[in-house]
Coordinates of C-alpha atoms and ligand atoms in Angstrom, one line a residue:
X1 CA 29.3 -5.9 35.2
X2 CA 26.0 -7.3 35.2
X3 CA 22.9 -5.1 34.7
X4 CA 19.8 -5.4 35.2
X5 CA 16.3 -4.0 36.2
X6 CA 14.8 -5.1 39.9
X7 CA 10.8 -4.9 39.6
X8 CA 8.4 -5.4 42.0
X9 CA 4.4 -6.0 41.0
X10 CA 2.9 -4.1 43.4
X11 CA -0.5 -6.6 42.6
X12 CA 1.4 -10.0 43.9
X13 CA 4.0 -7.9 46.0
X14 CA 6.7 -10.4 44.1
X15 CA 10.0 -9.3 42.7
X16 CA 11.8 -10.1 39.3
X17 CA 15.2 -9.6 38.2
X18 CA 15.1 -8.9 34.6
X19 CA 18.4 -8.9 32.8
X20 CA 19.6 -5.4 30.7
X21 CA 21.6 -7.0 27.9
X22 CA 23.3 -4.0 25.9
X23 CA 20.3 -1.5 26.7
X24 CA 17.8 -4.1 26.0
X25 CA 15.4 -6.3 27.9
X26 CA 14.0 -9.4 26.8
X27 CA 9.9 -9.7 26.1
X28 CA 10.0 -13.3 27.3
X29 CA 11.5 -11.8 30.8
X30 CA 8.5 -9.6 31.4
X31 CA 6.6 -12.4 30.7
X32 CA 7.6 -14.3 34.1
X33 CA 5.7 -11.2 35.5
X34 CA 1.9 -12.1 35.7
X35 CA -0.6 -11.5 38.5
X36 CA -4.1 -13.5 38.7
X37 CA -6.7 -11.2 36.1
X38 CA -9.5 -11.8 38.9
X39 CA -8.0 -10.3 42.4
X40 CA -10.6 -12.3 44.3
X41 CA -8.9 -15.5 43.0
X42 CA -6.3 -17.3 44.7
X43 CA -2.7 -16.2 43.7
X44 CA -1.9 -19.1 42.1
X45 CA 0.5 -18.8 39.2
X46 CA -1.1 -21.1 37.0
X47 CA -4.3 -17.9 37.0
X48 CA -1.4 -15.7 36.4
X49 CA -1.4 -13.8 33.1
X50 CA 2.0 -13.0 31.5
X51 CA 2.8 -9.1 31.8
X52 CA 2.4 -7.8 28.1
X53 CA 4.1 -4.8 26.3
X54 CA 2.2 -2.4 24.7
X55 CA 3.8 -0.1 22.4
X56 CA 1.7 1.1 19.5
X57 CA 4.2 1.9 16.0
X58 CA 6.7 -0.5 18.0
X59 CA 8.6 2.4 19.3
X60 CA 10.7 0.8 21.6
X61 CA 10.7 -2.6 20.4
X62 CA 13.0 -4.9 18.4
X63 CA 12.1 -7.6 16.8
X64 CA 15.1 -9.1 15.1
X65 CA 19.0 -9.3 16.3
X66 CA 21.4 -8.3 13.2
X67 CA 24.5 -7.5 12.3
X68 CA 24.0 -5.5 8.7
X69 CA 23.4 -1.9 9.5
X70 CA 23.9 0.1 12.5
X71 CA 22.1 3.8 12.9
X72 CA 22.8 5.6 15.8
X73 CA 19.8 8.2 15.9
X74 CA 21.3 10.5 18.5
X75 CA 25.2 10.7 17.1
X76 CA 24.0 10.6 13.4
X77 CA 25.7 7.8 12.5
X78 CA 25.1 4.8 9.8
X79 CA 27.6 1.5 9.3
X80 CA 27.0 -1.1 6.6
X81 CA 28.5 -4.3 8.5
X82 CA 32.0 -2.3 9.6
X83 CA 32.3 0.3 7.5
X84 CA 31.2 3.9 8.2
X85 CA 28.4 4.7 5.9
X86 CA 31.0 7.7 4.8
X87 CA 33.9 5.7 3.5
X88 CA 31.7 3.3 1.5
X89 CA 30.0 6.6 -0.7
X90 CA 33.6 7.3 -1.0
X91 CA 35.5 4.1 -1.9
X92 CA 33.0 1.7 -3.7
X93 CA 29.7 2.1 -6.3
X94 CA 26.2 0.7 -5.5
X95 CA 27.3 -2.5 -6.8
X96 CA 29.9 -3.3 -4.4
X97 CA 27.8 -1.8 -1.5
X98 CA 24.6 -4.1 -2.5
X99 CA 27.0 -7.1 -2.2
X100 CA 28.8 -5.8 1.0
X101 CA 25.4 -5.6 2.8
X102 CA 23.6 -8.6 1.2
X103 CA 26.7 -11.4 1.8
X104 CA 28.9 -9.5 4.1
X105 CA 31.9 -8.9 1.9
X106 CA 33.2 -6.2 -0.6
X107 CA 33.0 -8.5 -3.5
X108 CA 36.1 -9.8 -5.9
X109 CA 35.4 -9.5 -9.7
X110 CA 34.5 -13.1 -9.9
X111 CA 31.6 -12.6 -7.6
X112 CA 30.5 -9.5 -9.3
X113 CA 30.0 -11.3 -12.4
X114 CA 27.7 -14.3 -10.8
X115 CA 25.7 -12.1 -10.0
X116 CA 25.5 -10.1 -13.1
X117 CA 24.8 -12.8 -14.6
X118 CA 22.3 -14.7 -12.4
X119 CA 20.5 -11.3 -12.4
X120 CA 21.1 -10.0 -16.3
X121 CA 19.3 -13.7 -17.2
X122 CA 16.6 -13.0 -14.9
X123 CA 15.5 -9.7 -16.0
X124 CA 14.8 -11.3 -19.4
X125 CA 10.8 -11.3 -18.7
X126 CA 8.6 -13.9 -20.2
X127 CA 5.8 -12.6 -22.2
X128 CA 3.4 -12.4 -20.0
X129 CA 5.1 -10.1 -17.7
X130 CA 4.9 -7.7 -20.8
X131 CA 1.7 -8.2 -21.5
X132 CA 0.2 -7.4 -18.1
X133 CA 2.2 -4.3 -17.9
X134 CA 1.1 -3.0 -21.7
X135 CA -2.9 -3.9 -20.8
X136 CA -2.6 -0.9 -18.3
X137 CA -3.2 3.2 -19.5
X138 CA 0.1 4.6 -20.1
X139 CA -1.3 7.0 -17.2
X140 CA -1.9 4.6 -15.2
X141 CA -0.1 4.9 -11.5
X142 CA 3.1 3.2 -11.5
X143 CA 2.7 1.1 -8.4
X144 CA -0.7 -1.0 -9.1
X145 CA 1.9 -1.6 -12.3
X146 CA 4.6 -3.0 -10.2
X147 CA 2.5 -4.9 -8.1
X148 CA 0.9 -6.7 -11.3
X149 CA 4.4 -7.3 -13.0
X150 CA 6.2 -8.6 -9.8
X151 CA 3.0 -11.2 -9.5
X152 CA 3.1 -12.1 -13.1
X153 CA 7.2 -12.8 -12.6
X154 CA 6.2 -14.8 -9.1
X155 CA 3.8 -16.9 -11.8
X156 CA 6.6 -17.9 -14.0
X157 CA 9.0 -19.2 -11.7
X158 CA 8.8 -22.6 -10.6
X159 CA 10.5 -22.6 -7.2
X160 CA 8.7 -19.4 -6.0
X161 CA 5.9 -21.3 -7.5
X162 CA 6.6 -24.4 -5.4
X163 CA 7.2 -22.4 -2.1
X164 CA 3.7 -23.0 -0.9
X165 CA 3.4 -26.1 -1.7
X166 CA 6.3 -27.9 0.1
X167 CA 5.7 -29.0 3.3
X168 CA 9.9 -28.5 4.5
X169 CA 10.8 -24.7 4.3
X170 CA 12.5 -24.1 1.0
X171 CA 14.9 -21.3 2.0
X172 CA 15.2 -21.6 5.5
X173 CA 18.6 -23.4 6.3
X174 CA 19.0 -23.4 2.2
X175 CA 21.3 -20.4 1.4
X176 CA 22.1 -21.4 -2.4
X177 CA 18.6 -21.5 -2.9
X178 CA 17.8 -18.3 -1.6
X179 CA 20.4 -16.6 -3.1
X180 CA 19.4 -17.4 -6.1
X181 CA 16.0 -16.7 -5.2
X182 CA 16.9 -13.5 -4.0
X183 CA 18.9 -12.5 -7.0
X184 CA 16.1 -13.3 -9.2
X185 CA 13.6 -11.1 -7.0
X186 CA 15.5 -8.2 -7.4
X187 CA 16.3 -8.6 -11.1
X188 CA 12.4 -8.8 -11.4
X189 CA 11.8 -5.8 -9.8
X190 CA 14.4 -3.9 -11.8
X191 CA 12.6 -5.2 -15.0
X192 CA 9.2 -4.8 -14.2
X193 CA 10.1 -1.2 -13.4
X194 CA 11.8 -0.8 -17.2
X195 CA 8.8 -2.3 -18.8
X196 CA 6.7 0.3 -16.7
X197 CA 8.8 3.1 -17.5
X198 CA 8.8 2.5 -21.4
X199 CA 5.0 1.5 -21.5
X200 CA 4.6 5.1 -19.8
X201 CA 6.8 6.7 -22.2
X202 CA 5.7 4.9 -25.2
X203 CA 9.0 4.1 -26.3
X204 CA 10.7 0.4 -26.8
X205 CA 12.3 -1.6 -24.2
X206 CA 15.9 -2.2 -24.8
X207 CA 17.3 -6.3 -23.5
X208 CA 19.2 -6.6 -20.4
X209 CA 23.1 -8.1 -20.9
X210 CA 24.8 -10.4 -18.3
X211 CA 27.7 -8.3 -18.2
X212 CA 26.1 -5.0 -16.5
X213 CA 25.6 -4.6 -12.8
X214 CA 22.1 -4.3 -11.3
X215 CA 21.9 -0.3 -12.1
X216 CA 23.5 -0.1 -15.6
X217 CA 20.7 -2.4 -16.7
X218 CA 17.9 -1.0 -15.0
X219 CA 19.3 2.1 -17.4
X220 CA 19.8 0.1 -20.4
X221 CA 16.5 -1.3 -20.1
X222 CA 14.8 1.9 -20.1
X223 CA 17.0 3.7 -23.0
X224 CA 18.5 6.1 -20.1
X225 CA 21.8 6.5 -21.9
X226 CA 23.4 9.6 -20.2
X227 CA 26.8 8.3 -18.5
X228 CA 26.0 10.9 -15.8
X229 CA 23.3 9.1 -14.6
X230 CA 24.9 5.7 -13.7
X231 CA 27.8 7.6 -12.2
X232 CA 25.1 9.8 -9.7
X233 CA 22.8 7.1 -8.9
X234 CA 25.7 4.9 -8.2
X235 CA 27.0 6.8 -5.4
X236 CA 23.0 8.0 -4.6
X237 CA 21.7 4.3 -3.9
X238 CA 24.6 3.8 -1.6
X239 CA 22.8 6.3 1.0
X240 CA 19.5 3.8 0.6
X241 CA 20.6 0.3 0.0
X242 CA 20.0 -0.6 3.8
X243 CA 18.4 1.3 6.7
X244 CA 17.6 -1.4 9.0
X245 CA 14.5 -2.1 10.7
X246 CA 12.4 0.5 8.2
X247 CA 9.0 0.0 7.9
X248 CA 9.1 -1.6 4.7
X249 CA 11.8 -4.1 5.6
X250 CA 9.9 -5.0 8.9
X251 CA 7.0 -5.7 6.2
X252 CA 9.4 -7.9 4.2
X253 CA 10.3 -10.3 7.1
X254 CA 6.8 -10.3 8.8
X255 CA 5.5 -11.8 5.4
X256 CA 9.3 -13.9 5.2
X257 CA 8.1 -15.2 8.4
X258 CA 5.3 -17.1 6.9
X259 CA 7.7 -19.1 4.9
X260 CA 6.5 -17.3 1.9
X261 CA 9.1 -16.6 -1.4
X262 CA 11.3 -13.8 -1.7
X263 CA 8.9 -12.2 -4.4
X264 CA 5.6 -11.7 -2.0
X265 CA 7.5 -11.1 0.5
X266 CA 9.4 -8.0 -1.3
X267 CA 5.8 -7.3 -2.6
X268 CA 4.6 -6.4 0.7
X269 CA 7.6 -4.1 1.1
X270 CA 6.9 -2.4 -1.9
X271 CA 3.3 -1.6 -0.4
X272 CA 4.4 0.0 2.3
X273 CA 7.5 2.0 0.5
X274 CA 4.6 3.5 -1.0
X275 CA 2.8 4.7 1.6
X276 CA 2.7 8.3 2.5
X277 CA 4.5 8.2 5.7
X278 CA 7.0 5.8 3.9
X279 CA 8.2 6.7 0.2
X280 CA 5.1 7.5 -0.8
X281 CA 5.9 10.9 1.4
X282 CA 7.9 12.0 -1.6
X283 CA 5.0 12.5 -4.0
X284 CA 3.4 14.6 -1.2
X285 CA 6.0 16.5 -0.9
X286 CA 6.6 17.4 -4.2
X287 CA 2.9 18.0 -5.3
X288 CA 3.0 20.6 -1.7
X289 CA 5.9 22.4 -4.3
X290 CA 4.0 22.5 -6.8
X291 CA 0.8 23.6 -4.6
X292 CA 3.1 26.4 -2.9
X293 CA 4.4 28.1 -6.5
X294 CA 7.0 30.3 -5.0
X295 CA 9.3 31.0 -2.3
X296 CA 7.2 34.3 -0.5
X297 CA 4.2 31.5 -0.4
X298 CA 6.4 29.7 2.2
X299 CA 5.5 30.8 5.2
X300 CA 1.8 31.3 5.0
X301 CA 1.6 27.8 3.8
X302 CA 4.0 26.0 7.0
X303 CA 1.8 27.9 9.7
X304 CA -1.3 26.3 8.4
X305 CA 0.6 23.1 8.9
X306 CA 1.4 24.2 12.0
X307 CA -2.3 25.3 13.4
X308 CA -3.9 22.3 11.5
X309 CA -1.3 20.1 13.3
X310 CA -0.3 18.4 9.7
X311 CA 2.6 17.0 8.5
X312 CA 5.4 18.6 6.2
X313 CA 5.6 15.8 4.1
X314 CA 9.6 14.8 3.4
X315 CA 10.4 15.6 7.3
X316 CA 11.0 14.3 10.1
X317 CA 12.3 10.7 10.6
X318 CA 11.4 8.0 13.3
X319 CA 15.3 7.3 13.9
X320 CA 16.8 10.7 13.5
X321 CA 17.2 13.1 16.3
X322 CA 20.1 14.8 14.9
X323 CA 21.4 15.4 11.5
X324 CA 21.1 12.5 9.1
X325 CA 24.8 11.5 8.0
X326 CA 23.2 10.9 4.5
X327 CA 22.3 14.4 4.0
X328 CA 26.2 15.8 3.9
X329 CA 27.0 13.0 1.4
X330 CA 24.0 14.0 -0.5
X331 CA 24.9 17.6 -0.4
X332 CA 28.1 16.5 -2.0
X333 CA 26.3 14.6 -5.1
X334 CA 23.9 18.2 -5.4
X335 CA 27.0 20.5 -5.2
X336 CA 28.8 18.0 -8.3
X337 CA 25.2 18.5 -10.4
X338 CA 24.6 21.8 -9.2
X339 CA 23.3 23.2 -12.6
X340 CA 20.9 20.3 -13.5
X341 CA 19.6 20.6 -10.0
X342 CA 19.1 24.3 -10.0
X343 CA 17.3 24.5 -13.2
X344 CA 14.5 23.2 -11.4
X345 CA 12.2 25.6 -10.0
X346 CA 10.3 23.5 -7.2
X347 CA 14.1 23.2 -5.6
X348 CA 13.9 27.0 -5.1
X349 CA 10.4 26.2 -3.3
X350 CA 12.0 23.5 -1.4
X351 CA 15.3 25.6 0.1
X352 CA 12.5 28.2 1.2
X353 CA 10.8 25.6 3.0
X354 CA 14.1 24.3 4.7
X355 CA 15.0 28.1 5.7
X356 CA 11.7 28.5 7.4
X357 CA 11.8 25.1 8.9
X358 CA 15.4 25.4 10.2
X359 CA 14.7 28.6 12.3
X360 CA 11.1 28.0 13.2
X361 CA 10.3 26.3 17.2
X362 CA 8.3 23.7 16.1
X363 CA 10.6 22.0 13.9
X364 CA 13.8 22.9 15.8
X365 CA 12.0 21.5 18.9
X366 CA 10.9 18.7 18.0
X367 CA 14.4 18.0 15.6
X368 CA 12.2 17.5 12.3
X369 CA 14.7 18.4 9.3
X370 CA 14.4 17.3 5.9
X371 CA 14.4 13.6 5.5
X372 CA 17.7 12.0 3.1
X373 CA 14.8 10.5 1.2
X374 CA 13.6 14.3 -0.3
X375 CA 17.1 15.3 -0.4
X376 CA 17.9 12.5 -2.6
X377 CA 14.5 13.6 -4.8
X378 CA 16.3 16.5 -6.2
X379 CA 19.2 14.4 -8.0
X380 CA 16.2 12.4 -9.6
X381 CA 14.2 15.0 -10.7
X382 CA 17.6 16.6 -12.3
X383 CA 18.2 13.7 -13.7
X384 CA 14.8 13.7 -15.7
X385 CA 13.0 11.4 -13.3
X386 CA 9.1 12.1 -11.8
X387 CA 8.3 11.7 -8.7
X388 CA 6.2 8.2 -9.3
X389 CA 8.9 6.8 -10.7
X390 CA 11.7 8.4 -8.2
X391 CA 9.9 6.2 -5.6
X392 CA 10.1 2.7 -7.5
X393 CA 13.7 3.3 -8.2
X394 CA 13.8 4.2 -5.0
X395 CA 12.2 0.9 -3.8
X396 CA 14.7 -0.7 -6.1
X397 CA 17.5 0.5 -4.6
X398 CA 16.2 -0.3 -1.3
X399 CA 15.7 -4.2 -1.9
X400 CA 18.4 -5.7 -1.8
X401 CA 18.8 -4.0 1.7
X402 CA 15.7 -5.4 2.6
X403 CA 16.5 -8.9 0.9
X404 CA 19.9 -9.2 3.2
X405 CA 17.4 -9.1 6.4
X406 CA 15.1 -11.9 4.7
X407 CA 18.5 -13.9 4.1
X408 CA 19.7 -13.2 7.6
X409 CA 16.5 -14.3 8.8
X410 CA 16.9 -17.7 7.0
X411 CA 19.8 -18.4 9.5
X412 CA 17.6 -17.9 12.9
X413 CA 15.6 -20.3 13.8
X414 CA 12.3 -20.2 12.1
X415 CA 9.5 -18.0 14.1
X416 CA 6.2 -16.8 12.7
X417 CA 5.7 -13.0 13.2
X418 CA 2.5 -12.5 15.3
X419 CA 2.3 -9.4 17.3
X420 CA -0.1 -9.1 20.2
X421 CA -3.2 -6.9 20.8
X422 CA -5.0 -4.7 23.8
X423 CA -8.2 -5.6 23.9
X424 CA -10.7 -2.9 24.6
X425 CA -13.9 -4.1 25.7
X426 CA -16.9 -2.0 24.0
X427 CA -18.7 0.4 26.3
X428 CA -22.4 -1.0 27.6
X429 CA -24.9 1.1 25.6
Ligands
LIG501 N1 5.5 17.9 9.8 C1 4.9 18.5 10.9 N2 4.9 17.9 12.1 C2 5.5 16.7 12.3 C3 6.2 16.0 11.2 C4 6.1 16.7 9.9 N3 6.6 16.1 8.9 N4 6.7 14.9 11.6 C5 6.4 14.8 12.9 N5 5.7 16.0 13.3 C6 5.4 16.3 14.7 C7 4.2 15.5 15.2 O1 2.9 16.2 14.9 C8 4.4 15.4 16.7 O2 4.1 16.6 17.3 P1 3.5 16.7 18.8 O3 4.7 16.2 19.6 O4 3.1 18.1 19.0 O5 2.4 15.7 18.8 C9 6.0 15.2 16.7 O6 6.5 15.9 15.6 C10 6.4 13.8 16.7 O7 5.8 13.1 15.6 P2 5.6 11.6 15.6 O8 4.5 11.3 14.6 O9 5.4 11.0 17.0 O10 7.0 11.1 15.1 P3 7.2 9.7 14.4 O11 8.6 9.3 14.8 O12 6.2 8.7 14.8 O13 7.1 10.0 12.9 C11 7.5 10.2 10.6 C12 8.1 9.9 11.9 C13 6.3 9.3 10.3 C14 8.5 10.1 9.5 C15 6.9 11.7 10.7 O14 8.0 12.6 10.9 C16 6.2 12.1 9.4 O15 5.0 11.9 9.4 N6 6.8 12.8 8.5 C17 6.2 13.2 7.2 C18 6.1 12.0 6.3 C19 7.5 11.6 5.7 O16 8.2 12.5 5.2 N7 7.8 10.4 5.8 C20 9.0 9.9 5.2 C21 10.0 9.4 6.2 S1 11.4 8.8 5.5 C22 11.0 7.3 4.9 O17 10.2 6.6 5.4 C23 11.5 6.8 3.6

């Protein structure tokens, strides 16, 4: 059956039939709604002004059609093209995942090893990469750092180079070249964050090898040698490797849209996975443990969040109304490294807070619960990770999630993003 919405302008009187195609409605049909701006002028259409949509932190708005990941908010439930987010934690490893969601398929041997090795040659960095991440402090924040590394990589490659200078889109329409491209971008990433990591530490970086997957060489790279590690993060970055339309992705094909490389582009993700609202809501989070001390300083400390009408950093989510399917499968990874997880005191902090937050109104009311991306956090910090460096991994684990939208992108036809505004005149002194 045919649906749609019947709308009448009560300035021209006229009426418009606007199509509902699977609970959406088209922009471009709102905009065959205009009335004249100046009522005294003739109702021409030509003085009529297309109806606009306002809707600030694009609530209710979609901006790209895509068949990668589905979330459905209100059941609590993910898919990863067809498969429910709960059989691929418990059939396949990140790798697999990475290439389900990037190029649609679980991949065959021969495919894992391309990319192995178009990614295990790319993580070699050229000097220069080093050196910029060595000229910082060893205290210096890690994600200045990642930003300086990822720019010196862009530097050194000649078709990201050559991107903005090429009058035909490079990518667009060219998928061997972007997929190479993309590779490349995330092998950079996965490097920079290894150089950042053993600068920090003081300790040497160890060479990539073409015959480990994206995570066993981020590892090797850094000197993480502890087999537990790989197996836990494997399953772990299956919860983040896509979430659709996240902040940070939106960023990723707003600057894709520009024609710009796979390296900025992810850069401009990365900026706003560290944001505090975004992934940068971890390190809040964590310092608020830290800040709290002990369980009986719980309460005190959420009803001052509560009168001062702040925010309990590491809950709530723009998507989730109900439970977060990544949360049970997370609670599965906790429960199978219960010990390393409970020798850390801020987790004892954290359960308190979760307790209080479960039973209090405000947070039942308003469904805020504690967001995958904290949950996750504790498997890190058992793991020996802090929290600056939880986030880049994070990141890392997130883009190639965020690269499959820039490669779906490539197949649409090419449109630059460029949101509208309400202007407010100023107020007469
Ligand atoms: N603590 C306290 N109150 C909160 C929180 C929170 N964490 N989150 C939302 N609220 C309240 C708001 O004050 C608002 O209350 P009101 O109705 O009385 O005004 C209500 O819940 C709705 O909040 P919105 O800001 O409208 O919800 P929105 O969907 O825009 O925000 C967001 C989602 C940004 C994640 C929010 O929950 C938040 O700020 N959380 C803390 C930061 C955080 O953990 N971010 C990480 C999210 S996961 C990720 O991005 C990787």
């Amino acid at each position: 059956m045919d649906h749609h919405l019947q709308v009448t302008d009560s300035r021209t009187g006229k009426s418009y039939k606007i199509p509902i195609q699977g609970n959406y409605i088209r922009a471009a049909d709102i905009g065959r709604i205009g009335a004249p701006e100046d009522k005294e002028d003739i109702a021409s259409l030509k003085a009529a002004r297309p109806l606009q949509i306002l809707d600030n932190g694009f609530q209710h708005t979609a901006c790209m059609e895509s068949s990668i990941t589905h979330i459905d908010g209100l059941r609590g439930t993910i898919r990863y093209r067809e498969f429910p987010i709960e059989s691929v934690f418990h059939q396949y490893v990140y790798e697999d995942v990475m290439h389900l969601i990037i190029w649609g398929s679980i991949p065959t041997q021969q495919q894992k090893d391309h990319v192995r090795e178009v990614m295990g040659q790319a993580m070699n960095p050229p000097q220069s990469v080093k050196d910029v991440i060595s000229s910082f402090p060893r205290d210096a924040e890690t994600f200045p750092m990642i930003l300086a590394g990822m720019s010196a990589f862009a530097s050194t490659d000649s078709v990201i180079c050559k991107t903005r200078h090429q009058q035909s889109a490079m990518f667009h329409g060219h998928l061997d070249t972007a997929d190479e491209a993309l590779a490349r971008t995330i092998a950079y990433l996965a490097t920079t964050i290894s150089l950042i990591y053993c600068h920090k530490n003081n300790q040497p970086w160890t060479p990539p090898s073409v015959s480990r997957s994206l995570l066993g060489n981020l590892l090797h790279m850094m000197g993480i040698t502890d087999p537990r590690v790989e197996s836990c993060l494997a399953k772990l970055w299956i919860l983040y490797a896509d979430h659709e339309m996240t902040n940070s992705t939106a960023a990723v094909l707003h600057a894709g849209s520009t024609l710009i490389d796979p390296v900025s582009a992810v850069t401009a993700g990365i900026i706003c996975g560290y944001g505090p609202l975004h992934g940068g809501a971890i390190d809040l989070a964590y310092e608020a443990f830290r800040h709290i001390g002990t369980a009986e300083r719980v309460p005190p400390f959420i009803e001052r969040i509560k009168a001062k009408g702040g925010r309990l950093f590491g809950y709530g989510h723009r998507v989730y109304k109900t439970r977060d399917p990544r949360v049970a499968l997370i609670e599965e990874l906790l429960e199978e490294h219960r010990d390393a997880v409970e020798a850390n005191p801020l987790l004892r902090v954290a359960m308190a807070i979760d307790r209080y937050a479960n039973q209090d109104p405000y947070f039942v009311e308003r469904g805020l619960k504690a967001n995958a991306d904290l949950m996750g956090c504790f498997l890190y910090t058992a793991m020996g990770f802090d929290t600056d460096m939880i986030i880049a991994i994070t990141i890392l684990s997130r883009t190639p999630g965020a690269l499959a939208h820039w490669r779906e992108s490539l197949t649409q036809p090419v449109k630059l993003w460029r949101p509208q505004q309400k202007y407010n005149p100023p107020l007469a002194n």
